[in-house]
Coordinates of C-alpha atoms in Angstrom, one line a residue:
M1 CA 19.1 -0.2 27.5
A2 CA 21.0 -0.1 24.2
E3 CA 21.3 -3.4 22.4
D4 CA 24.6 -5.1 22.8
P5 CA 26.7 -4.5 19.7
F6 CA 28.5 -7.8 20.1
L7 CA 25.5 -10.2 20.0
W8 CA 26.9 -11.6 16.7
L9 CA 29.5 -13.4 18.8
E10 CA 26.7 -15.7 20.1
E11 CA 26.5 -17.2 16.6
I12 CA 29.2 -19.7 17.4
E13 CA 29.3 -21.0 13.8
G14 CA 28.5 -17.7 12.1
P15 CA 31.1 -16.5 9.5
R16 CA 31.8 -13.2 11.3
A17 CA 32.2 -14.9 14.7
L18 CA 34.5 -17.5 13.3
A19 CA 36.6 -14.9 11.4
W20 CA 37.0 -12.9 14.7
A21 CA 38.0 -16.1 16.6
R22 CA 40.6 -16.9 13.9
T23 CA 42.1 -13.5 14.1
E24 CA 42.3 -13.6 18.0
N25 CA 43.8 -17.1 17.8
D26 CA 46.5 -15.9 15.5
K27 CA 47.4 -13.1 17.9
T28 CA 47.5 -15.4 20.9
L29 CA 49.5 -18.1 19.2
S30 CA 52.0 -15.5 17.9
A31 CA 52.4 -14.1 21.4
L32 CA 52.9 -17.6 22.9
Q33 CA 55.3 -18.8 20.2
S34 CA 57.5 -15.7 20.6
D35 CA 58.4 -16.9 24.1
A36 CA 61.7 -18.9 24.0
R37 CA 60.2 -21.5 26.3
Y38 CA 57.2 -22.3 24.1
Q39 CA 58.6 -25.2 22.0
R40 CA 60.1 -27.0 25.0
F41 CA 56.9 -26.7 27.1
Y42 CA 54.8 -27.8 24.1
G43 CA 57.0 -30.8 23.5
E44 CA 56.9 -31.8 27.2
A45 CA 53.1 -31.5 27.4
L46 CA 52.6 -33.5 24.3
H47 CA 54.9 -36.2 25.5
I48 CA 53.0 -36.5 28.8
L49 CA 49.5 -36.4 27.2
Q50 CA 50.4 -39.0 24.5
A51 CA 52.5 -41.3 26.8
K52 CA 51.9 -45.0 26.1
D53 CA 52.8 -45.8 29.7
R54 CA 49.7 -44.2 31.0
I55 CA 47.2 -46.5 32.8
P56 CA 44.6 -48.1 30.5
Y57 CA 41.5 -47.9 32.7
V58 CA 39.0 -50.7 32.3
S59 CA 35.4 -51.6 33.1
M60 CA 34.7 -55.1 34.6
G61 CA 32.2 -57.1 32.6
R62 CA 31.1 -60.7 32.2
R63 CA 33.4 -61.2 29.2
G64 CA 36.5 -59.6 30.7
L65 CA 38.1 -56.2 31.1
D66 CA 37.1 -53.6 28.5
N67 CA 39.2 -50.5 27.7
F68 CA 38.8 -47.6 25.2
W69 CA 42.3 -46.5 24.0
Q70 CA 43.4 -43.5 22.0
D71 CA 46.9 -42.5 20.9
E72 CA 48.6 -41.0 17.9
K73 CA 47.9 -44.1 15.8
Q74 CA 44.4 -44.7 17.1
V75 CA 43.2 -41.1 17.1
R76 CA 39.5 -41.9 17.3
G77 CA 40.2 -44.9 19.5
V78 CA 39.8 -48.6 19.7
L79 CA 37.5 -50.6 22.0
R80 CA 39.4 -53.6 23.2
R81 CA 39.3 -56.4 25.8
T82 CA 41.6 -58.5 28.0
T83 CA 41.6 -60.8 31.0
L84 CA 42.5 -59.9 34.5
A85 CA 45.5 -62.3 34.4
S86 CA 46.8 -60.6 31.3
Y87 CA 46.0 -57.1 32.6
R88 CA 48.2 -57.8 35.6
S89 CA 51.2 -58.1 33.2
Q90 CA 53.3 -55.2 31.9
T91 CA 52.1 -55.9 28.4
P92 CA 48.5 -57.1 28.4
R93 CA 47.2 -58.9 25.3
W94 CA 44.3 -57.0 23.9
E95 CA 41.5 -58.3 21.7
T96 CA 40.0 -55.6 19.4
I97 CA 36.3 -55.3 19.7
L98 CA 35.8 -52.2 17.6
D99 CA 38.2 -50.0 15.7
V100 CA 36.6 -46.5 15.5
D101 CA 39.2 -45.2 13.1
A102 CA 38.5 -48.0 10.7
L103 CA 34.8 -47.5 11.1
A104 CA 35.2 -43.8 10.4
D105 CA 37.2 -44.5 7.2
A106 CA 34.6 -47.0 6.0
D107 CA 31.6 -44.8 6.7
K108 CA 33.5 -41.6 5.6
K109 CA 32.5 -39.9 8.9
N110 CA 34.4 -38.2 11.6
W111 CA 33.2 -40.6 14.3
V112 CA 33.7 -39.9 18.0
L113 CA 32.5 -42.7 20.3
K114 CA 30.4 -41.0 23.0
G115 CA 29.3 -44.1 24.9
V116 CA 28.6 -47.8 24.9
S117 CA 25.6 -49.5 26.7
C118 CA 25.4 -53.3 26.8
L119 CA 22.3 -55.3 27.7
P120 CA 22.7 -57.2 31.0
P121 CA 23.2 -59.9 32.0
E122 CA 24.8 -61.3 28.8
E123 CA 26.3 -58.0 27.7
R124 CA 26.5 -59.1 24.1
L125 CA 24.1 -56.6 22.4
C126 CA 25.4 -53.0 22.8
L127 CA 24.1 -49.6 21.8
L128 CA 26.9 -47.4 20.5
N129 CA 26.6 -43.6 20.6
L130 CA 28.4 -42.2 17.6
S131 CA 28.9 -38.5 17.2
D132 CA 29.9 -37.0 13.8
G133 CA 32.7 -34.6 14.8
G134 CA 32.1 -34.6 18.5
K135 CA 28.7 -32.9 18.6
D136 CA 26.3 -33.5 21.4
A137 CA 23.9 -35.0 19.0
V138 CA 24.6 -38.7 18.3
F139 CA 23.6 -41.6 16.1
V140 CA 22.7 -44.8 18.0
R141 CA 23.6 -48.2 16.4
E142 CA 23.3 -51.7 17.7
F143 CA 26.5 -53.7 17.9
D144 CA 27.2 -57.4 18.6
A145 CA 30.2 -57.4 21.0
L146 CA 30.7 -61.1 20.5
A147 CA 30.5 -61.2 16.7
K148 CA 32.2 -57.8 16.6
T149 CA 29.8 -56.6 13.9
F150 CA 26.8 -54.3 13.7
V151 CA 23.5 -56.1 14.1
T152 CA 21.7 -56.6 10.8
N153 CA 18.3 -54.8 11.0
G154 CA 19.3 -53.8 14.6
F155 CA 18.3 -50.7 16.4
A156 CA 19.5 -47.7 14.4
L157 CA 18.4 -44.2 15.5
S158 CA 19.1 -41.1 13.4
E159 CA 21.2 -38.2 14.8
G160 CA 19.8 -36.3 17.7
K161 CA 20.3 -35.3 21.4
Q162 CA 19.0 -38.5 22.8
Q163 CA 19.3 -41.2 25.5
V164 CA 18.5 -44.9 24.8
T165 CA 18.1 -47.4 27.6
W166 CA 17.8 -51.2 27.2
V167 CA 14.7 -52.9 28.6
N168 CA 15.2 -56.3 26.9
S169 CA 16.7 -57.6 23.7
D170 CA 13.7 -56.3 21.7
T171 CA 12.8 -53.2 23.6
V172 CA 14.4 -49.9 24.4
L173 CA 13.2 -46.7 26.0
V174 CA 14.2 -43.5 24.1
T175 CA 14.1 -39.8 25.0
R176 CA 15.0 -37.5 22.1
D177 CA 13.7 -34.6 20.0
W178 CA 10.6 -36.1 18.6
G179 CA 9.6 -32.9 16.7
E180 CA 8.2 -29.5 17.6
G181 CA 7.2 -29.1 21.2
T182 CA 9.2 -32.0 22.6
T183 CA 12.4 -30.3 23.9
T184 CA 12.8 -28.0 26.9
Q185 CA 14.0 -24.5 27.1
A186 CA 17.5 -25.9 27.8
G187 CA 17.3 -27.9 24.5
Y188 CA 16.9 -31.4 26.0
P189 CA 14.1 -33.8 25.4
F190 CA 11.2 -34.4 27.9
V191 CA 9.2 -37.1 26.1
V192 CA 10.1 -40.8 26.7
K193 CA 8.9 -43.4 24.2
E194 CA 9.1 -47.2 24.0
L195 CA 10.6 -48.5 20.8
K196 CA 10.4 -52.2 19.7
R197 CA 12.8 -53.9 17.4
A198 CA 12.0 -53.4 13.7
Q199 CA 9.8 -50.3 14.5
S200 CA 10.6 -47.0 13.0
L201 CA 10.9 -44.0 15.3
A202 CA 7.5 -42.8 14.1
E203 CA 6.0 -46.0 15.5
A204 CA 7.4 -45.6 19.0
H205 CA 4.8 -45.5 21.8
E206 CA 4.9 -42.6 24.3
V207 CA 5.2 -43.7 27.9
F208 CA 6.0 -40.5 29.7
R209 CA 5.9 -36.7 29.1
G210 CA 7.5 -34.1 31.4
E211 CA 7.1 -30.4 31.2
P212 CA 8.7 -27.9 28.8
T213 CA 9.9 -26.0 31.8
D214 CA 11.9 -29.0 33.0
V215 CA 15.6 -29.5 32.3
E216 CA 14.9 -32.9 30.7
A217 CA 13.3 -36.3 31.2
T218 CA 15.2 -39.6 31.0
P219 CA 14.2 -43.2 31.3
F220 CA 15.6 -45.6 33.9
V221 CA 15.6 -49.3 34.4
L222 CA 16.3 -50.7 37.9
R223 CA 18.3 -54.0 37.6
D224 CA 20.0 -56.1 40.2
S225 CA 23.5 -57.7 39.8
E226 CA 21.9 -60.6 37.9
G227 CA 20.3 -58.4 35.4
T228 CA 16.7 -58.9 36.7
I229 CA 14.5 -55.8 36.2
H230 CA 12.7 -54.6 39.3
A231 CA 11.2 -51.4 38.0
T232 CA 11.2 -49.1 34.9
G233 CA 10.3 -45.5 34.9
A234 CA 11.3 -42.0 34.1
D235 CA 13.4 -39.4 35.9
R236 CA 11.9 -36.0 35.4
R237 CA 14.6 -33.5 36.1
I238 CA 12.7 -30.4 37.2
S239 CA 16.0 -28.5 37.6
S240 CA 19.7 -29.4 37.7
F241 CA 19.3 -30.5 41.3
E242 CA 15.7 -31.6 41.6
H243 CA 14.2 -34.9 40.4
E244 CA 10.7 -36.4 40.3
Y245 CA 10.6 -40.2 39.7
V246 CA 7.7 -42.0 38.1
L247 CA 7.4 -45.8 37.9
F248 CA 5.7 -47.3 34.9
G249 CA 2.9 -49.9 35.2
S250 CA -0.8 -50.3 34.8
K251 CA -1.0 -47.1 36.7
P252 CA 2.0 -44.7 36.9
I253 CA 3.3 -44.1 40.4
K254 CA 5.0 -40.8 41.4
L255 CA 7.5 -41.6 44.1
N256 CA 7.2 -39.6 47.3
L257 CA 10.9 -39.0 47.6
P258 CA 12.2 -35.5 48.2
K259 CA 13.0 -33.5 45.1
K260 CA 16.7 -33.2 46.0
S261 CA 17.4 -36.9 46.0
T262 CA 18.6 -39.5 43.5
I263 CA 18.0 -43.2 43.1
G264 CA 21.4 -44.9 43.3
G265 CA 20.6 -48.5 42.2
I266 CA 20.3 -51.8 44.0
A267 CA 22.8 -53.4 46.4
S268 CA 22.4 -56.3 48.8
G269 CA 18.7 -56.7 47.9
R270 CA 18.0 -53.0 48.8
L271 CA 17.2 -49.9 46.8
L272 CA 19.6 -47.0 47.4
V273 CA 18.7 -43.3 47.5
T274 CA 21.0 -40.4 48.2
L275 CA 19.6 -37.3 49.8
N276 CA 20.6 -33.7 49.1
E277 CA 18.2 -32.2 51.5
D278 CA 16.9 -32.9 55.0
W279 CA 13.9 -35.2 54.8
M280 CA 11.3 -36.8 57.0
P281 CA 9.8 -39.9 55.3
P282 CA 6.0 -39.6 55.0
S283 CA 5.5 -42.7 57.2
G284 CA 8.6 -42.3 59.3
D285 CA 9.3 -41.1 62.8
R286 CA 12.8 -39.7 62.4
P287 CA 14.4 -37.4 59.8
F288 CA 17.4 -38.0 57.6
S289 CA 19.9 -35.2 57.1
A290 CA 21.2 -33.8 53.8
G291 CA 24.1 -35.8 52.5
S292 CA 22.9 -39.1 53.8
I293 CA 22.3 -42.4 51.9
I294 CA 19.3 -44.4 52.8
S295 CA 18.0 -47.8 51.5
Y296 CA 14.7 -49.7 51.2
D297 CA 14.1 -53.4 51.4
L298 CA 13.5 -54.2 47.7
T299 CA 10.7 -56.7 48.2
E300 CA 8.8 -54.3 50.6
W301 CA 9.4 -51.3 48.3
K302 CA 8.1 -53.2 45.2
Q303 CA 4.9 -54.1 47.1
D304 CA 4.2 -50.5 48.1
P305 CA 6.9 -48.0 47.1
L306 CA 5.0 -45.1 48.8
R307 CA 4.8 -46.7 52.2
A308 CA 8.1 -48.7 52.4
M309 CA 10.3 -47.7 55.3
P310 CA 13.9 -46.6 54.6
T311 CA 16.9 -47.2 56.8
L312 CA 20.1 -45.3 57.1
V313 CA 23.2 -46.4 55.2
F314 CA 25.5 -43.4 55.8
K315 CA 25.3 -40.1 57.6
P316 CA 28.1 -37.5 57.1
G317 CA 30.0 -35.8 59.9
P318 CA 30.4 -32.0 60.0
R319 CA 33.3 -31.9 57.6
Q320 CA 32.4 -35.0 55.6
A321 CA 30.6 -35.8 52.3
F322 CA 30.1 -39.0 50.4
S323 CA 31.9 -38.8 47.1
G324 CA 30.9 -42.0 45.4
V325 CA 28.7 -45.1 45.9
T326 CA 29.0 -48.2 43.8
A327 CA 27.3 -51.7 44.0
T328 CA 29.2 -54.9 43.4
G329 CA 27.6 -58.4 43.2
N330 CA 26.7 -58.5 47.0
L331 CA 28.2 -55.4 48.6
L332 CA 28.3 -51.6 48.5
I333 CA 31.4 -49.6 48.1
L334 CA 31.3 -46.1 49.5
T335 CA 34.0 -43.4 49.2
I336 CA 33.8 -40.3 51.4
L337 CA 35.6 -37.0 51.8
D338 CA 36.8 -36.1 55.3
N339 CA 38.1 -32.5 55.2
V340 CA 38.8 -33.1 51.5
Q341 CA 40.8 -36.3 52.2
S342 CA 39.4 -39.6 50.8
R343 CA 38.5 -42.9 52.6
A344 CA 36.8 -46.0 51.2
F345 CA 34.6 -48.5 52.9
V346 CA 32.8 -51.8 52.0
Y347 CA 29.2 -51.9 53.3
K348 CA 27.3 -55.1 53.8
Y349 CA 23.7 -55.4 54.9
H350 CA 23.4 -58.0 57.7
Q351 CA 20.7 -58.7 60.2
G352 CA 18.8 -55.5 59.5
A353 CA 21.7 -53.1 59.5
W354 CA 24.5 -51.9 57.3
Q355 CA 28.0 -52.8 58.5
A356 CA 31.0 -50.8 57.3
T357 CA 34.5 -52.1 56.9
P358 CA 37.4 -49.7 55.9
I359 CA 39.4 -50.7 52.8
P360 CA 43.1 -50.3 53.8
L361 CA 44.1 -48.1 50.9
P362 CA 46.9 -45.5 51.2
H363 CA 46.0 -42.5 53.4
N364 CA 46.3 -38.8 52.5
A365 CA 45.3 -39.6 49.0
S366 CA 42.2 -39.2 46.7
V367 CA 40.4 -42.5 46.3
G368 CA 37.8 -43.3 43.6
V369 CA 36.2 -46.4 42.3
A370 CA 37.6 -47.0 38.8
A371 CA 35.6 -50.2 38.0
A372 CA 33.4 -52.7 39.8
S373 CA 32.0 -56.1 39.0
G374 CA 28.3 -56.6 39.1
Q375 CA 28.7 -60.3 39.3
T376 CA 31.5 -60.7 41.9
D377 CA 32.7 -58.4 44.7
E378 CA 35.8 -57.3 42.9
A379 CA 36.6 -53.7 42.3
M380 CA 39.4 -51.4 41.2
F381 CA 40.3 -48.1 42.8
T382 CA 42.4 -45.1 41.7
V383 CA 44.6 -43.7 44.4
S384 CA 46.5 -40.5 43.9
S385 CA 47.8 -37.3 45.5
F386 CA 49.3 -34.1 44.2
F387 CA 52.8 -35.5 44.2
S388 CA 52.2 -39.3 44.1
P389 CA 51.5 -40.8 40.7
T390 CA 48.1 -42.3 40.3
M391 CA 48.0 -46.0 41.2
L392 CA 45.3 -48.5 40.2
W393 CA 44.5 -50.9 43.0
Y394 CA 42.5 -54.2 42.8
S395 CA 40.3 -55.4 45.6
D396 CA 38.4 -58.7 46.2
A397 CA 36.1 -58.3 49.2
V398 CA 35.5 -62.0 49.4
T399 CA 39.1 -63.2 49.6
G400 CA 40.5 -59.9 51.2
R401 CA 43.0 -59.6 48.4
L402 CA 44.3 -56.1 47.8
E403 CA 47.1 -55.3 45.4
T404 CA 48.5 -52.6 43.2
L405 CA 47.8 -53.3 39.5
K406 CA 49.2 -50.3 37.7
T407 CA 51.1 -47.1 38.5
T408 CA 51.5 -44.0 36.4
P409 CA 55.2 -43.3 35.9
P410 CA 56.4 -40.2 37.8
R411 CA 56.3 -36.9 35.7
L412 CA 58.0 -34.7 38.3
D413 CA 60.4 -34.9 41.2
P414 CA 58.4 -34.7 44.4
S415 CA 61.4 -34.3 46.6
R416 CA 61.7 -30.6 45.7
H417 CA 58.1 -29.7 46.6
V418 CA 55.7 -29.7 49.5
V419 CA 51.9 -29.6 49.8
E420 CA 50.1 -27.9 52.7
Q421 CA 46.5 -27.3 53.6
F422 CA 45.5 -23.9 54.9
E423 CA 42.2 -22.1 55.6
A424 CA 41.1 -18.6 54.8
I425 CA 38.3 -16.9 56.6
S426 CA 35.6 -15.6 54.3
R427 CA 33.5 -12.5 54.7
D428 CA 30.9 -14.2 56.9
G429 CA 33.4 -16.1 59.0
T430 CA 33.3 -19.4 57.2
R431 CA 36.5 -21.4 57.0
I432 CA 37.6 -22.0 53.4
P433 CA 40.2 -24.7 53.0
Y434 CA 42.8 -24.7 50.2
F435 CA 45.8 -26.7 49.2
L436 CA 49.1 -25.0 48.5
L437 CA 51.7 -26.8 46.3
R438 CA 55.1 -25.0 46.4
P439 CA 58.8 -25.5 46.2
K440 CA 60.4 -26.4 49.5
S441 CA 62.9 -23.6 48.8
A442 CA 60.1 -21.0 48.4
R443 CA 60.9 -17.6 50.1
F444 CA 58.0 -16.1 52.0
D445 CA 58.6 -12.6 50.7
G446 CA 55.8 -12.5 48.1
S447 CA 58.1 -13.3 45.2
T448 CA 56.8 -16.8 44.2
P449 CA 54.7 -16.8 41.0
T450 CA 51.4 -18.5 41.9
L451 CA 48.4 -19.9 40.1
L452 CA 45.2 -20.0 42.0
Y453 CA 42.6 -22.6 40.7
G454 CA 39.0 -22.9 41.7
Y455 CA 35.5 -24.1 40.6
G456 CA 32.9 -23.6 43.3
G457 CA 29.7 -24.7 41.7
F458 CA 27.1 -27.5 41.0
Q459 CA 28.2 -29.5 44.1
I460 CA 31.4 -30.6 42.3
S461 CA 34.4 -31.2 44.6
L462 CA 38.0 -30.4 43.9
I463 CA 40.2 -33.1 45.4
P464 CA 43.9 -33.8 45.3
A465 CA 45.0 -35.3 42.0
Y466 CA 48.4 -36.0 40.6
A467 CA 50.0 -32.8 39.3
G468 CA 52.0 -34.5 36.5
L469 CA 51.5 -31.9 33.7
T470 CA 51.1 -28.9 36.0
G471 CA 54.1 -30.1 38.0
R472 CA 56.4 -30.4 35.0
L473 CA 55.4 -27.2 33.3
W474 CA 54.7 -25.0 36.3
L475 CA 55.9 -26.2 39.7
E476 CA 59.3 -27.4 38.4
Q477 CA 60.0 -23.8 37.2
G478 CA 60.0 -22.7 40.8
N479 CA 56.3 -21.7 41.0
A480 CA 53.4 -22.4 43.3
Y481 CA 49.9 -23.8 42.6
V482 CA 46.8 -23.5 44.8
V483 CA 43.5 -25.4 44.7
A484 CA 40.7 -23.7 46.6
N485 CA 37.7 -25.6 48.0
L486 CA 35.0 -22.9 47.7
R487 CA 31.4 -22.9 48.7
G488 CA 29.2 -23.9 45.8
G489 CA 31.2 -27.1 45.4
G490 CA 30.6 -30.4 47.1
E491 CA 33.6 -30.9 49.3
F492 CA 31.5 -30.8 52.5
G493 CA 28.2 -32.1 51.1
P494 CA 25.0 -30.6 49.7
L495 CA 24.7 -27.7 52.2
W496 CA 28.2 -26.5 51.2
H497 CA 26.8 -26.2 47.7
Q498 CA 23.4 -24.8 48.6
T499 CA 24.8 -22.0 50.8
A500 CA 26.4 -20.4 47.7
Q501 CA 23.6 -20.8 45.1
G502 CA 21.2 -18.4 43.4
A503 CA 20.9 -15.2 45.5
T504 CA 23.9 -16.1 47.6
K505 CA 26.3 -17.0 44.7
Q506 CA 28.4 -14.0 45.6
R507 CA 29.8 -16.1 48.5
T508 CA 31.7 -18.3 46.0
W509 CA 33.4 -15.2 44.6
D510 CA 34.1 -13.9 48.1
D511 CA 35.7 -17.2 49.1
F512 CA 38.0 -17.1 46.1
I513 CA 39.0 -13.6 46.8
V514 CA 39.8 -14.2 50.5
V515 CA 42.0 -17.2 49.5
A516 CA 43.9 -14.8 47.2
E517 CA 44.2 -12.3 50.1
D518 CA 45.3 -15.1 52.4
L519 CA 48.1 -16.1 50.0
I520 CA 49.3 -12.5 49.9
R521 CA 49.0 -12.1 53.7
R522 CA 51.2 -15.1 54.2
K523 CA 53.6 -13.6 51.8
I524 CA 53.5 -16.7 49.6
T525 CA 52.9 -14.4 46.6
S526 CA 51.9 -10.9 45.7
P527 CA 49.4 -9.3 43.3
R528 CA 52.1 -8.9 40.7
R529 CA 53.0 -12.6 40.9
L530 CA 49.4 -14.0 41.3
G531 CA 47.4 -15.5 38.5
V532 CA 44.0 -17.2 38.5
V533 CA 42.7 -20.1 36.4
G534 CA 39.3 -21.9 36.1
G535 CA 37.1 -23.6 33.5
S536 CA 33.3 -23.4 32.8
Q537 CA 31.8 -22.4 36.1
G538 CA 35.4 -21.9 37.1
G539 CA 35.7 -19.5 34.1
L540 CA 32.9 -17.5 35.5
L541 CA 34.7 -17.6 38.9
V542 CA 37.8 -16.1 37.3
G543 CA 35.7 -13.6 35.5
T544 CA 34.1 -12.4 38.7
A545 CA 37.5 -12.3 40.5
I546 CA 39.3 -10.1 37.9
T547 CA 36.3 -7.7 37.6
Q548 CA 35.6 -7.4 41.3
R549 CA 39.2 -7.3 42.5
P550 CA 41.5 -6.6 39.5
D551 CA 44.1 -5.3 42.0
L552 CA 44.7 -8.8 43.4
F553 CA 45.8 -10.5 40.2
N554 CA 48.2 -10.0 37.2
A555 CA 47.0 -12.7 34.8
A556 CA 44.0 -14.9 34.2
I557 CA 43.3 -18.1 32.3
L558 CA 39.7 -18.6 31.5
Q559 CA 38.7 -22.0 30.1
V560 CA 35.3 -22.3 28.3
P561 CA 34.1 -19.4 30.6
L562 CA 30.5 -18.2 31.2
F563 CA 30.6 -14.4 31.2
D564 CA 27.2 -12.9 30.3
M565 CA 24.8 -13.7 33.2
V566 CA 22.1 -11.6 31.7
R567 CA 21.8 -13.7 28.6
F568 CA 23.2 -17.1 29.7
T569 CA 19.8 -18.8 29.5
K570 CA 19.7 -18.0 25.7
L571 CA 23.1 -19.7 25.1
G572 CA 23.1 -23.5 24.3
A573 CA 22.1 -25.4 27.4
G574 CA 22.2 -22.3 29.6
A575 CA 18.6 -22.6 30.8
S576 CA 19.6 -25.8 32.6
W577 CA 21.8 -23.7 34.9
I578 CA 19.0 -21.5 36.2
S579 CA 18.9 -23.5 39.5
E580 CA 22.5 -22.7 40.1
Y581 CA 22.5 -19.0 39.3
G582 CA 19.0 -17.7 39.0
D583 CA 16.8 -16.5 36.1
P584 CA 17.6 -13.2 34.5
S585 CA 14.0 -12.9 33.2
I586 CA 12.8 -12.5 36.8
P587 CA 13.6 -8.9 37.8
D588 CA 14.7 -9.6 41.4
Q589 CA 17.0 -12.4 40.2
R590 CA 18.3 -10.3 37.4
K591 CA 19.5 -7.7 39.9
W592 CA 21.8 -10.2 41.7
L593 CA 23.0 -11.6 38.4
E594 CA 23.8 -8.2 37.0
A595 CA 25.7 -7.3 40.2
Y596 CA 28.4 -9.8 39.5
S597 CA 28.1 -10.6 35.7
P598 CA 31.7 -10.2 34.4
Y599 CA 30.6 -9.0 31.0
Q600 CA 28.4 -6.3 32.4
R601 CA 31.0 -5.2 35.0
L602 CA 33.8 -4.5 32.5
A603 CA 34.5 -0.8 32.6
P604 CA 36.2 1.2 29.8
G605 CA 39.6 2.5 30.7
K606 CA 40.0 0.2 33.7
T607 CA 43.1 -2.0 33.9
Y608 CA 42.5 -5.7 34.3
P609 CA 44.8 -8.7 34.6
A610 CA 46.0 -10.0 31.3
P611 CA 43.5 -12.7 30.2
K612 CA 43.9 -15.9 28.1
I613 CA 40.5 -17.2 27.1
Y614 CA 40.1 -20.5 25.3
F615 CA 37.5 -22.9 24.2
N616 CA 37.7 -26.6 23.2
D617 CA 35.9 -28.3 20.3
D618 CA 33.1 -29.5 22.6
A619 CA 32.3 -26.2 24.2

């Protein structure tokens, strides 16, 4: 096979690639700006994105409510704090903890704050991840959140792709590039070391080493709500979806959990584990199904983690999946999807069993835990739907108090629109649900311009979310918008994902195509009026759609797309996606990848939908 003449485009910072990108950007911007509507749409989008009346989301800590805020004045952002009483008001009084813009000016760096990790239970000493210009590689610096200053002679780690986890005030666990032979094919570290205060990185002591073929290895510390440590160890990520957990001690213990499972923390004195495959415990007498949550008595598990007996917390129904699990001081909060609609429950362990109590939040909406206290049983929830602005609710499980704290101002008029849920039947008979957002006045004659959005990968769910920006710029122009819940996603649990993975990934593309066909069959739209949009895995989805069925679509928006499935493992972190798609270095797997790879399927002289391809600064 002849060498690809465009391989130079893989050098993302190469002069030739950058010059090509600038030329293409100029062409695209010129075409967009020539449209008489451009300036109005641009102004409306900027107004919504920079609105000061958007909700300032917080985390709930021992010292109050913390928020990271960015606007046109605080471009890099400010870390700030307030009280719950003040937060309830229309104009909370914020105490500045760290001004990242001022720090960047002082250091003469283009700092981007990539994360903050504070040491429980006091939460005074914090590790800040600071990226110069938004790169994945970060500097780590120790910060005193009470004194609001960096700690003199504190932990300070040089730039690198790294993860640092507190053990105690003088000890951290670090995984990073330690030099030649310590990163995986995907470019992530697989060696964990223990670093003491005042030690240099060269003095750090190795405590765990994974394999170069892994995705990565990361440290973990299991703490309860009081900050007490019950175990430390390493999570060896064998693939994107497979884990092997090893506990540190006088003799390391490899946990006998299934590979497709994750440790979810501690709640009500029990260790939580989520299962992404069916599993029979080694010493058990009944299996647990994929998508379930199980728990162990913490005392029993610590005495013998290999023989402790798990009990069931949650088992999903046929069209259900858990979407989030969060521990508070004494309870467990679980959010689930039921036919892609959300519900929230409080779980309490009592007399040998978990008891579930529904949280009476609004129905027919997407519910997520925005914040939770590790000391009390207080939590905050986001509640939103396509046409209802996002609300932030406060809940106290002890007092039963439930109230609306904040609401996003409306960005569109919902009275002119309707949302409906339909199903398309895929090639193998599977029902594929999708949401249609359309004008109430839409004529079913195929004339409505429609955008079809999808993702369908990595067990990620697409759930209803407020269509503020999309509503203003697209729906209010008389158009329709569709969100498809494809196999490969997580809308119906791990099996919904696994049935369209690797050799069967074509099912995701088939599902997307049959949704498009269903829209046309219902005369909601027509090929001339139908466009597709998706990002990352969704960009690959759009690429397969327009190369396999270019006759169905007239336009395509591809956001940070993946196109070349023959070489994707050589691009950045691409090797970490092998478990989703397959490995092109293995001949049998290369065959199915080549069969749908958009880059390889492009044919000279063939007419394709007009594409708009774009990347962000972090891509």
